[in-house]
CSV table of N, CA and C in Angstrom, one decimal:
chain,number,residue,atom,x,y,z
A,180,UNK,N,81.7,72.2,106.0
A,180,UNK,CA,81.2,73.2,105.1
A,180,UNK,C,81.2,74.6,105.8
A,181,UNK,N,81.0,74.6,107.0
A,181,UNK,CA,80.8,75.8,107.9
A,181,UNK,C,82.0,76.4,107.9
A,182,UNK,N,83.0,75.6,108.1
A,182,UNK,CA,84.3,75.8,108.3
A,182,UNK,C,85.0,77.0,107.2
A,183,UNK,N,84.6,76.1,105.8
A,183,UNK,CA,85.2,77.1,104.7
A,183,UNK,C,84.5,78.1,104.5
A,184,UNK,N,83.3,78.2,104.9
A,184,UNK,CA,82.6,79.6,104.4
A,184,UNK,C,82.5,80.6,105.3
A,185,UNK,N,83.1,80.0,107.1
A,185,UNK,CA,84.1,81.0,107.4
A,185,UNK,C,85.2,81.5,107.1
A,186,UNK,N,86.2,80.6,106.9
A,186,UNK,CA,87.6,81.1,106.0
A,186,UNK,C,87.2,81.7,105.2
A,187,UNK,N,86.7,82.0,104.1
A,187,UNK,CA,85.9,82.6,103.1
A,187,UNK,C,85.6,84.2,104.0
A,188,UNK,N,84.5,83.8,104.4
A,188,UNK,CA,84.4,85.3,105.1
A,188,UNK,C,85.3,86.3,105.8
A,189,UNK,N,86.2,85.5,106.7
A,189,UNK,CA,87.3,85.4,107.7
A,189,UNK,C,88.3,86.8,106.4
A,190,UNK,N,88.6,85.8,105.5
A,190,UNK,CA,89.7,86.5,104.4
A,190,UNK,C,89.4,87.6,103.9
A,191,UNK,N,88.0,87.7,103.3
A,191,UNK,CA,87.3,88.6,102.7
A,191,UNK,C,87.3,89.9,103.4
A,192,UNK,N,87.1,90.1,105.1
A,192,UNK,CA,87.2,90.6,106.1
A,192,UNK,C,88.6,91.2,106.1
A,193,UNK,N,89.4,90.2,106.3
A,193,UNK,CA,90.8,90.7,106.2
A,193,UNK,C,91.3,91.7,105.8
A,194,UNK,N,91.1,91.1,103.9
A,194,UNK,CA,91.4,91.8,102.3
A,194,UNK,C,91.0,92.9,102.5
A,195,UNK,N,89.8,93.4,103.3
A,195,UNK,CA,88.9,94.5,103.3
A,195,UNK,C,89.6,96.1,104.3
A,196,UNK,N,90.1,94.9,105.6
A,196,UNK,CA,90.7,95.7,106.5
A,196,UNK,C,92.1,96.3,106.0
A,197,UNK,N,92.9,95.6,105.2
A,197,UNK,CA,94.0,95.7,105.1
A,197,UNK,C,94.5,96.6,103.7
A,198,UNK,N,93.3,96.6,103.0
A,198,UNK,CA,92.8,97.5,101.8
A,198,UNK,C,92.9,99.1,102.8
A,199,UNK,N,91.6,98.9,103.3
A,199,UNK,CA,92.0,100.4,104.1
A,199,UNK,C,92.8,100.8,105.1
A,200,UNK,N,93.6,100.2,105.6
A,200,UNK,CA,94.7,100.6,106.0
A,200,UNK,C,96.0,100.9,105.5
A,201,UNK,N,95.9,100.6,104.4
A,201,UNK,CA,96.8,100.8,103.0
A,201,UNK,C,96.6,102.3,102.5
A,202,UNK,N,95.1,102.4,102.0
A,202,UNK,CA,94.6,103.5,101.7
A,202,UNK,C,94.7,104.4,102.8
A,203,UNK,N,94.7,104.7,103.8
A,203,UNK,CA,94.8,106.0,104.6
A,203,UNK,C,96.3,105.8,105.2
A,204,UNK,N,97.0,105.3,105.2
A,204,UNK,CA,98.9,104.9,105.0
A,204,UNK,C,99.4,105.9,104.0
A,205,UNK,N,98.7,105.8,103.0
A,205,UNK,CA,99.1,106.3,101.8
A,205,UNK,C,98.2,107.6,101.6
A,206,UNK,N,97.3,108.1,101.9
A,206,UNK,CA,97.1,109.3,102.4
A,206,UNK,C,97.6,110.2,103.3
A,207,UNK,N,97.6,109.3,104.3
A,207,UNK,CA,98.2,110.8,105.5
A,207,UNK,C,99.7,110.8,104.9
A,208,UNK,N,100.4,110.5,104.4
A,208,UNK,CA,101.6,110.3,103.7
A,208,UNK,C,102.3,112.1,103.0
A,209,UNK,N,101.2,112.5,102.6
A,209,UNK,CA,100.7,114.1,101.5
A,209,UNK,C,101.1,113.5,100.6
A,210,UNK,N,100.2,113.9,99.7
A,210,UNK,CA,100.5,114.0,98.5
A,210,UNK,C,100.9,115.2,97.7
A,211,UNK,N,101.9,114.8,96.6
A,211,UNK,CA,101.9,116.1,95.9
A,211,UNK,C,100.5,117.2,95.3
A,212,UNK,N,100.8,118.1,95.7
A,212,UNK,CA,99.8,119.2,95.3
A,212,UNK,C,100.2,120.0,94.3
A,213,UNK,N,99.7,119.8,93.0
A,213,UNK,CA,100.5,120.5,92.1
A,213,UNK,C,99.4,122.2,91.9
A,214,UNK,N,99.6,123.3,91.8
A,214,UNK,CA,99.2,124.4,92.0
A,214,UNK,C,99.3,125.2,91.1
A,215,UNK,N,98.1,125.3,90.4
A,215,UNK,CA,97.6,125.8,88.9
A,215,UNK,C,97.9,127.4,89.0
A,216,UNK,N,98.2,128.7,88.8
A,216,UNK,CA,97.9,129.8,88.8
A,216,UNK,C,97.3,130.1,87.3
A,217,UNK,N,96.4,130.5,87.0
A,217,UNK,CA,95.6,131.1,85.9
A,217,UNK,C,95.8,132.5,86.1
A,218,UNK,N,96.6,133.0,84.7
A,218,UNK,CA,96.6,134.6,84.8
A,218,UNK,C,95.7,135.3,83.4
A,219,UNK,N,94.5,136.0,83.7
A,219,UNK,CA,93.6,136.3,83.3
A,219,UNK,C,93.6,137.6,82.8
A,220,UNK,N,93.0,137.8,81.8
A,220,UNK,CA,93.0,139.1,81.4
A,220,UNK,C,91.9,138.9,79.9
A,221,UNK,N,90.5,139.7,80.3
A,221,UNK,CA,89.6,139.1,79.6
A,221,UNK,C,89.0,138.0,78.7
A,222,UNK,N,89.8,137.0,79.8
A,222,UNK,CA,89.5,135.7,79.3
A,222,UNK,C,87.9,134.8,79.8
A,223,UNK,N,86.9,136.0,79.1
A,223,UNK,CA,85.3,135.0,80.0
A,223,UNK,C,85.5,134.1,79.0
A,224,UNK,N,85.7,133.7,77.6
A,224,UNK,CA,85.3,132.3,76.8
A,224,UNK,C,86.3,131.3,77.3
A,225,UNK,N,87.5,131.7,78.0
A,225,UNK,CA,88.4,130.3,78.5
A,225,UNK,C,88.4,130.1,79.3
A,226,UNK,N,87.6,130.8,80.7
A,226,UNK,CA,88.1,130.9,81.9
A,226,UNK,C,87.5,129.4,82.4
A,227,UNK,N,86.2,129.5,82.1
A,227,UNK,CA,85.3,128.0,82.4
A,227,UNK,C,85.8,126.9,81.9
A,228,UNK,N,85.8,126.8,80.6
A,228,UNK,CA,86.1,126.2,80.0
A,228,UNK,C,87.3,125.1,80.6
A,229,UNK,N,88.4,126.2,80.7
A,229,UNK,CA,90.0,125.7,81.3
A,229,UNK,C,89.9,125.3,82.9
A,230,UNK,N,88.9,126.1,83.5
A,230,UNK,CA,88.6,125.1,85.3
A,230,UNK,C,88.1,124.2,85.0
A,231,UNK,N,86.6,124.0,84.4
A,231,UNK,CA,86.1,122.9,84.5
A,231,UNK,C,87.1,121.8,83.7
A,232,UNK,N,87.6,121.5,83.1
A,232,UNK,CA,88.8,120.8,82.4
A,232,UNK,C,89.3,120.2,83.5
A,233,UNK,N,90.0,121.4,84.1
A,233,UNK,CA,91.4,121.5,85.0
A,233,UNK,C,90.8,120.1,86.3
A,234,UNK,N,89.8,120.5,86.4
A,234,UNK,CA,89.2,120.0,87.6
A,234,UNK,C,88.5,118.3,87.5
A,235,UNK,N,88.2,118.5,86.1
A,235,UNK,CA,87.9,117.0,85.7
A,235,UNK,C,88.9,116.2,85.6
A,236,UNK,N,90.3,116.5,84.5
A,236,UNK,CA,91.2,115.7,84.4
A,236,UNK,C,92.3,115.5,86.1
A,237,UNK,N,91.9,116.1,86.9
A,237,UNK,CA,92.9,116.2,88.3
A,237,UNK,C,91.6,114.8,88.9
A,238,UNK,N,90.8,115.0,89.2
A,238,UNK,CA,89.7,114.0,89.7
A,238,UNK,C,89.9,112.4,88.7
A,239,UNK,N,90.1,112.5,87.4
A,239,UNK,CA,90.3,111.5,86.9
A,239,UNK,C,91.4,110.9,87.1
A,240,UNK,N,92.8,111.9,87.1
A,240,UNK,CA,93.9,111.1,87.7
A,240,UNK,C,93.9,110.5,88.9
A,241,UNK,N,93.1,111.7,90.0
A,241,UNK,CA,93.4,111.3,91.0
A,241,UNK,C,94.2,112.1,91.9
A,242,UNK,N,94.7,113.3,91.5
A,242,UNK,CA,95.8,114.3,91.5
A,242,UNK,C,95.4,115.4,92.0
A,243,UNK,N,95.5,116.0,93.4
A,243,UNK,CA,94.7,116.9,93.7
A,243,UNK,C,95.7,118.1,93.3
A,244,UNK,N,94.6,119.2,93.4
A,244,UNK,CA,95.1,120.5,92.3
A,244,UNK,C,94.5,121.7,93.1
A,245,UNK,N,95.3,122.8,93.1
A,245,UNK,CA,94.7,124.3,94.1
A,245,UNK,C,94.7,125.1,93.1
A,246,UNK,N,93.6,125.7,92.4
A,246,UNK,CA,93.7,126.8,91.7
A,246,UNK,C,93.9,128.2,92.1
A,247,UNK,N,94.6,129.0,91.7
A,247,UNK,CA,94.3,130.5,91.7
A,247,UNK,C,94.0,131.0,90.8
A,248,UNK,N,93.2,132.0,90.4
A,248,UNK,CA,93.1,132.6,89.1
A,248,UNK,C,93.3,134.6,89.6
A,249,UNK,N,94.2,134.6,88.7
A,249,UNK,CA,95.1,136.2,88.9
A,249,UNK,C,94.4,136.5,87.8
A,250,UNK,N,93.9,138.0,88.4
A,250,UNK,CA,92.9,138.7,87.6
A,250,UNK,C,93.8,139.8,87.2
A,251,UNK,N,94.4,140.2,86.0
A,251,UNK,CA,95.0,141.7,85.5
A,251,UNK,C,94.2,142.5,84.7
A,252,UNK,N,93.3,142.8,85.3
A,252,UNK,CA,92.0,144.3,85.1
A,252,UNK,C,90.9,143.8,84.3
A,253,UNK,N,90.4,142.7,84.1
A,253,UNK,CA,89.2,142.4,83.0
A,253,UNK,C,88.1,143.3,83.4
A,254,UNK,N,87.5,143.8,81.7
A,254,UNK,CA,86.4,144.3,81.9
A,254,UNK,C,85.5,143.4,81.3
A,255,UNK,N,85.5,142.3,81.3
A,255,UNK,CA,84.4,141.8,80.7
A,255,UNK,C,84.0,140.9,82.2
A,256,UNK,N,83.0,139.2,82.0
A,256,UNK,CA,82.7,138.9,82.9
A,256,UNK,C,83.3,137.8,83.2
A,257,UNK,N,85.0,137.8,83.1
A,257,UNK,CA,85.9,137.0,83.5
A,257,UNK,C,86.2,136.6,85.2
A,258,UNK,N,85.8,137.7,86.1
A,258,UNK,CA,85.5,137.9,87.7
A,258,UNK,C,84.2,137.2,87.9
A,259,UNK,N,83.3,137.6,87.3
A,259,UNK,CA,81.7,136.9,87.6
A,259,UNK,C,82.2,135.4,87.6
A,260,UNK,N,82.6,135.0,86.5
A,260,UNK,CA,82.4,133.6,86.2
A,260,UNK,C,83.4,132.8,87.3
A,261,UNK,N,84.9,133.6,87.0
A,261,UNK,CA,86.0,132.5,88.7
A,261,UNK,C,85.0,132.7,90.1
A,262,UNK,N,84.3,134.0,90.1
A,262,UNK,CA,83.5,133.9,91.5
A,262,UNK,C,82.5,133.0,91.6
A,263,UNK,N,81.8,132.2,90.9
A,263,UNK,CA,81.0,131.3,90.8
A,263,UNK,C,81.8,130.4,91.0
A,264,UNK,N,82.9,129.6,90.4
A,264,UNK,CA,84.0,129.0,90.8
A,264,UNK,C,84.7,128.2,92.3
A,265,UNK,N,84.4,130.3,92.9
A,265,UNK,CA,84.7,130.1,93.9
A,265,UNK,C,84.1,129.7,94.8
A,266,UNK,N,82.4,129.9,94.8
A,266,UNK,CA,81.9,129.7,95.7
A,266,UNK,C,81.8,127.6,95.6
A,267,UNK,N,81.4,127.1,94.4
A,267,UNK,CA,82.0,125.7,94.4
A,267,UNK,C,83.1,124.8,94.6
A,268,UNK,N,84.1,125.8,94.6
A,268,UNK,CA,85.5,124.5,94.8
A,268,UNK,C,86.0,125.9,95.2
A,269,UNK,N,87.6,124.7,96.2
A,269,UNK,CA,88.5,125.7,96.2
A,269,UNK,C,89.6,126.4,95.5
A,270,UNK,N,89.3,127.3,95.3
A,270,UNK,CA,89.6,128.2,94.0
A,270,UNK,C,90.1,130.0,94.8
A,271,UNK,N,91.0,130.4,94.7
A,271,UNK,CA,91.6,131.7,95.2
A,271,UNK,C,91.4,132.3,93.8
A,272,UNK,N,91.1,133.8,94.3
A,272,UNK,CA,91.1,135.0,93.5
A,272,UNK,C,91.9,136.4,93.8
A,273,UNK,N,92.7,136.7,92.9
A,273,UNK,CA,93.5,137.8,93.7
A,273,UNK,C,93.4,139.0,91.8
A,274,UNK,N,93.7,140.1,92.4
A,274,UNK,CA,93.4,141.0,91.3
A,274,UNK,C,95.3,141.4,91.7
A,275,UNK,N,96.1,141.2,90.9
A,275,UNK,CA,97.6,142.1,91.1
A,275,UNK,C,97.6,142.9,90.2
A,276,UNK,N,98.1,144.2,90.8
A,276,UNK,CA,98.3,145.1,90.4
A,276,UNK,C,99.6,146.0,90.2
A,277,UNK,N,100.7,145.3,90.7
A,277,UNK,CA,101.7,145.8,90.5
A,277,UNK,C,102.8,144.6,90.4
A,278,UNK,N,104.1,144.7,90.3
A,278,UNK,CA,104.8,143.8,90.8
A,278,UNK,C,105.1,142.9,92.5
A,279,UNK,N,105.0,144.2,93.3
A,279,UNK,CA,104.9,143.4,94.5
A,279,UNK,C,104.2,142.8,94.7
A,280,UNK,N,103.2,142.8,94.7
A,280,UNK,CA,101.8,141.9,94.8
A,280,UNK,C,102.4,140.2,94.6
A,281,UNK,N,103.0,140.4,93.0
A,281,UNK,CA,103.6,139.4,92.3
A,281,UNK,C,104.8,138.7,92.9
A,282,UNK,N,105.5,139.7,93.4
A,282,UNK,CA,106.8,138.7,94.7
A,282,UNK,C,106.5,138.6,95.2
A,283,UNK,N,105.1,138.8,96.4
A,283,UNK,CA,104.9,138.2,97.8
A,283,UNK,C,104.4,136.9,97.4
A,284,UNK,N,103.7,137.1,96.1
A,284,UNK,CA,102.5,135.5,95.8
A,284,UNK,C,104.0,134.1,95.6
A,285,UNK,N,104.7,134.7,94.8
A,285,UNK,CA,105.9,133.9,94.2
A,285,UNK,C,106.6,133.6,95.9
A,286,UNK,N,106.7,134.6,96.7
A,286,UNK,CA,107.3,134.2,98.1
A,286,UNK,C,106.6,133.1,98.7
A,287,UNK,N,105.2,133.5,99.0
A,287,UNK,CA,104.6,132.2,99.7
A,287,UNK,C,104.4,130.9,99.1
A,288,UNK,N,104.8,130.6,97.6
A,288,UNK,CA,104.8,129.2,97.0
A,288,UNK,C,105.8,129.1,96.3
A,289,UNK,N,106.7,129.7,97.2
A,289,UNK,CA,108.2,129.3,96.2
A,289,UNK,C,109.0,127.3,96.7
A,290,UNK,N,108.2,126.8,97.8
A,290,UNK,CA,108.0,125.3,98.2
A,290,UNK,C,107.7,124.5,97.0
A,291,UNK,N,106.2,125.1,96.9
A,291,UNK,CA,105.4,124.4,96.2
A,291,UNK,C,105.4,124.2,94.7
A,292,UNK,N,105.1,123.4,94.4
A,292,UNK,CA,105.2,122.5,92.3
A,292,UNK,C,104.0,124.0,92.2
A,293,UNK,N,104.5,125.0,91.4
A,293,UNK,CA,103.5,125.9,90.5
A,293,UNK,C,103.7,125.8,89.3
A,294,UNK,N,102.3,125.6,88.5
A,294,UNK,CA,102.3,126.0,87.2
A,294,UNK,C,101.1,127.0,86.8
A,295,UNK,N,102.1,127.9,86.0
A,295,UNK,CA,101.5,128.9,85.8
A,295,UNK,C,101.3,129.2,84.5
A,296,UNK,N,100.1,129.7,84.2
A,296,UNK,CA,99.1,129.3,82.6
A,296,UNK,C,98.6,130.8,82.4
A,297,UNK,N,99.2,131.1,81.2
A,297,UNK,CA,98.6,132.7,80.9
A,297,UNK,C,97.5,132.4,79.7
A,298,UNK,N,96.0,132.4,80.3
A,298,UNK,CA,95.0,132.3,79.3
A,298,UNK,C,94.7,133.0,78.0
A,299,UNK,N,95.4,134.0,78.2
A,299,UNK,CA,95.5,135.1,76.7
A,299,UNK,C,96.6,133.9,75.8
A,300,UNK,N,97.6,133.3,76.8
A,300,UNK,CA,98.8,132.7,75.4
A,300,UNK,C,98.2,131.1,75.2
A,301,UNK,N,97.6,130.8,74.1
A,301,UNK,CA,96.9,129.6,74.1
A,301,UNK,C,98.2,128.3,73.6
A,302,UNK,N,99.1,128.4,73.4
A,302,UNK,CA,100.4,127.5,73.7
A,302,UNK,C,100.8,127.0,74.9
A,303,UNK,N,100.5,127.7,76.1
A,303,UNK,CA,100.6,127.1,77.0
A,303,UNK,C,99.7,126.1,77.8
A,304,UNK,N,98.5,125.9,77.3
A,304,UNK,CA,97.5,125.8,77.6
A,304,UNK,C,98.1,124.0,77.2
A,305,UNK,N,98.4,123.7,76.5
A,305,UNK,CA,98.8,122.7,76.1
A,305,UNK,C,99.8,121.7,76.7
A,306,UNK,N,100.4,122.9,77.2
A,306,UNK,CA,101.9,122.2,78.0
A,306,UNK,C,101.5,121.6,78.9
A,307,UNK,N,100.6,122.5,79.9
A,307,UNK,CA,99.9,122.4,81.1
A,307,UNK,C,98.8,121.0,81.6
A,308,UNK,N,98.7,120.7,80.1
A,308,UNK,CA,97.6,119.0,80.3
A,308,UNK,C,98.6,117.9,80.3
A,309,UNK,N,99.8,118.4,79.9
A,309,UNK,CA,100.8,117.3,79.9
A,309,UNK,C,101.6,116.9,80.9
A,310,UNK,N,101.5,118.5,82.1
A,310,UNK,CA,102.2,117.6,83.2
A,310,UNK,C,101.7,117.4,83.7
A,311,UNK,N,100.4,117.0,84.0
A,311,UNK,CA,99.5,116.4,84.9
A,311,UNK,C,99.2,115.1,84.9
């Protein structure tokens, strides 16, 4: 009886080790990082709304996600709210102001899976749940 409720344990042990060595195999591996840009323009009723979403359904899949949110001049308290944002997750804020601004950003993630979501056009908003 001793015998099998070693094997028993013995396995259990095993299953356990070989679980996580599976798991961090397949971590250090990278995963895709798919990279949200949010372009804003007095958007305070969507801005929350559309991170906290954003950030729920990436955690549900499992799918990790980099937000930016591109600020083009809000006067309302569309900056207040991504800065709260910011200080909880990682979340980039950039105000552009011209075009160059716009080809250096497009230069440094032209690698990387971007999707880019203009909060004023609420059609896209749509697309953007579905490739995730």
């Amino acid at each position: 009886m001793m015998l099998g409720l070693l094997w028993i344990f013995g396995s259990y042990a095993a299953s356990i080790v070989l679980l996580h060595w599976c798991y961090r195999r397949h971590r250090d591996t990278g995963r895709n990082v798919t990279h949200f840009l949010l372009i804003t323009h007095n958007n305070q009723n969507q801005v929350e709304w559309y991170v906290r979403s954003l950030l729920f359904f990436s955690r549900f899949k499992g799918r990790e996600v980099h937000l930016t949110i591109a600020d083009e001049g809000s006067t309302d308290e569309t900056l207040a709210i991504a800065e709260q944002f910011r200080k909880e997750h990682n979340l980039e804020i950039l105000a552009f102001e011209g075009m160059e601004s716009w080809d250096e950003w497009i230069r440094q993630h032209e690698d990387k899976q971007v999707i880019v979501v203009r909060l004023a056009n609420q059609d896209s908003l749509v697309t953007a749940y579905k490739t995730m």
